[in-house]
Amino acid sequence: MMHEALDQWTFVIAAYAIGLGGTAALIAQSWLAMRKAEARRDRARDKGREK
Protein backbone atom coordinates (compact mmCIF):
# COMPACT_ATOMS: atom_id res chain seq x y z
CA MET A 1 0.00 0.00 0.00
CA MET A 2 1.25 3.45 -0.92
CA HIS A 3 1.00 6.31 1.51
CA GLU A 4 1.92 9.90 0.75
CA ALA A 5 2.56 12.26 3.66
CA LEU A 6 1.61 15.90 3.35
CA ASP A 7 4.34 18.46 3.86
CA GLN A 8 3.05 21.08 6.30
CA TRP A 9 5.86 23.53 5.49
CA THR A 10 4.16 24.48 2.24
CA PHE A 11 1.17 25.73 4.23
CA VAL A 12 3.35 27.44 6.84
CA ILE A 13 5.28 29.31 4.15
CA ALA A 14 2.04 30.26 2.37
CA ALA A 15 0.54 31.56 5.65
CA TYR A 16 3.62 33.69 6.33
CA ALA A 17 3.61 35.01 2.75
CA ILE A 18 -0.05 36.00 3.02
CA GLY A 19 0.50 37.58 6.44
CA LEU A 20 3.57 39.55 5.39
CA GLY A 21 1.99 40.56 2.08
CA GLY A 22 -1.14 41.79 3.84
CA THR A 23 0.93 43.72 6.36
CA ALA A 24 2.97 45.35 3.58
CA ALA A 25 -0.22 46.29 1.71
CA LEU A 26 -1.73 47.81 4.87
CA ILE A 27 1.43 49.83 5.53
CA ALA A 28 1.50 51.11 1.94
CA GLN A 29 -2.20 52.05 2.01
CA SER A 30 -1.81 53.83 5.36
CA TRP A 31 1.28 55.71 4.17
CA LEU A 32 -0.51 56.91 1.04
CA ALA A 33 -3.55 58.00 3.06
CA MET A 34 -1.27 59.89 5.45
CA ARG A 35 0.45 61.69 2.58
CA LYS A 36 -2.93 62.64 1.10
CA ALA A 37 -4.15 63.96 4.47
CA GLU A 38 -0.96 65.97 4.96
CA ALA A 39 -1.34 67.55 1.53
CA ARG A 40 -4.97 68.42 2.31
CA ARG A 41 -3.88 69.96 5.64
CA ASP A 42 -1.18 72.02 3.91
CA ARG A 43 -3.68 73.31 1.34
CA ALA A 44 -6.06 74.33 4.13
CA ARG A 45 -3.26 76.14 5.97
CA ASP A 46 -2.21 78.00 2.82
CA LYS A 47 -5.81 79.00 2.13
CA GLY A 48 -6.13 80.43 5.64
CA ARG A 49 -2.99 82.56 5.27
CA GLU A 50 -4.21 84.20 2.06
CA LYS A 51 -7.07 85.96 3.82
PDB file of C-alpha atoms in Angstrom:
ATOM      1  CA  MET A   1       0.000   0.000   0.000  1.00  0.00           C
ATOM      2  CA  MET A   2       1.252   3.449  -0.922  1.00  0.00           C
ATOM      3  CA  HIS A   3       0.995   6.315   1.509  1.00  0.00           C
ATOM      4  CA  GLU A   4       1.919   9.903   0.745  1.00  0.00           C
ATOM      5  CA  ALA A   5       2.565  12.258   3.655  1.00  0.00           C
ATOM      6  CA  LEU A   6       1.613  15.903   3.353  1.00  0.00           C
ATOM      7  CA  ASP A   7       4.342  18.457   3.864  1.00  0.00           C
ATOM      8  CA  GLN A   8       3.048  21.083   6.299  1.00  0.00           C
ATOM      9  CA  TRP A   9       5.860  23.531   5.493  1.00  0.00           C
ATOM     10  CA  THR A  10       4.157  24.477   2.244  1.00  0.00           C
ATOM     11  CA  PHE A  11       1.171  25.725   4.228  1.00  0.00           C
ATOM     12  CA  VAL A  12       3.350  27.438   6.836  1.00  0.00           C
ATOM     13  CA  ILE A  13       5.281  29.315   4.152  1.00  0.00           C
ATOM     14  CA  ALA A  14       2.040  30.263   2.375  1.00  0.00           C
ATOM     15  CA  ALA A  15       0.544  31.564   5.649  1.00  0.00           C
ATOM     16  CA  TYR A  16       3.623  33.689   6.332  1.00  0.00           C
ATOM     17  CA  ALA A  17       3.612  35.009   2.755  1.00  0.00           C
ATOM     18  CA  ILE A  18      -0.054  35.997   3.023  1.00  0.00           C
ATOM     19  CA  GLY A  19       0.499  37.577   6.440  1.00  0.00           C
ATOM     20  CA  LEU A  20       3.566  39.549   5.395  1.00  0.00           C
ATOM     21  CA  GLY A  21       1.988  40.558   2.082  1.00  0.00           C
ATOM     22  CA  GLY A  22      -1.144  41.792   3.842  1.00  0.00           C
ATOM     23  CA  THR A  23       0.932  43.719   6.362  1.00  0.00           C
ATOM     24  CA  ALA A  24       2.967  45.352   3.583  1.00  0.00           C
ATOM     25  CA  ALA A  25      -0.225  46.286   1.707  1.00  0.00           C
ATOM     26  CA  LEU A  26      -1.731  47.805   4.867  1.00  0.00           C
ATOM     27  CA  ILE A  27       1.428  49.832   5.533  1.00  0.00           C
ATOM     28  CA  ALA A  28       1.502  51.114   1.939  1.00  0.00           C
ATOM     29  CA  GLN A  29      -2.196  52.047   2.011  1.00  0.00           C
ATOM     30  CA  SER A  30      -1.805  53.826   5.355  1.00  0.00           C
ATOM     31  CA  TRP A  31       1.277  55.711   4.165  1.00  0.00           C
ATOM     32  CA  LEU A  32      -0.508  56.907   1.036  1.00  0.00           C
ATOM     33  CA  ALA A  33      -3.551  57.997   3.057  1.00  0.00           C
ATOM     34  CA  MET A  34      -1.269  59.890   5.452  1.00  0.00           C
ATOM     35  CA  ARG A  35       0.452  61.690   2.575  1.00  0.00           C
ATOM     36  CA  LYS A  36      -2.931  62.643   1.101  1.00  0.00           C
ATOM     37  CA  ALA A  37      -4.147  63.960   4.472  1.00  0.00           C
ATOM     38  CA  GLU A  38      -0.956  65.970   4.961  1.00  0.00           C
ATOM     39  CA  ALA A  39      -1.343  67.550   1.530  1.00  0.00           C
ATOM     40  CA  ARG A  40      -4.974  68.417   2.310  1.00  0.00           C
ATOM     41  CA  ARG A  41      -3.883  69.963   5.635  1.00  0.00           C
ATOM     42  CA  ASP A  42      -1.181  72.023   3.907  1.00  0.00           C
ATOM     43  CA  ARG A  43      -3.677  73.315   1.337  1.00  0.00           C
ATOM     44  CA  ALA A  44      -6.061  74.327   4.135  1.00  0.00           C
ATOM     45  CA  ARG A  45      -3.256  76.145   5.967  1.00  0.00           C
ATOM     46  CA  ASP A  46      -2.211  77.998   2.820  1.00  0.00           C
ATOM     47  CA  LYS A  47      -5.812  78.998   2.132  1.00  0.00           C
ATOM     48  CA  GLY A  48      -6.131  80.430   5.644  1.00  0.00           C
ATOM     49  CA  ARG A  49      -2.986  82.564   5.270  1.00  0.00           C
ATOM     50  CA  GLU A  50      -4.208  84.197   2.064  1.00  0.00           C
ATOM     51  CA  LYS A  51      -7.071  85.958   3.821  1.00  0.00           C
TER      52      LYS A  51
END
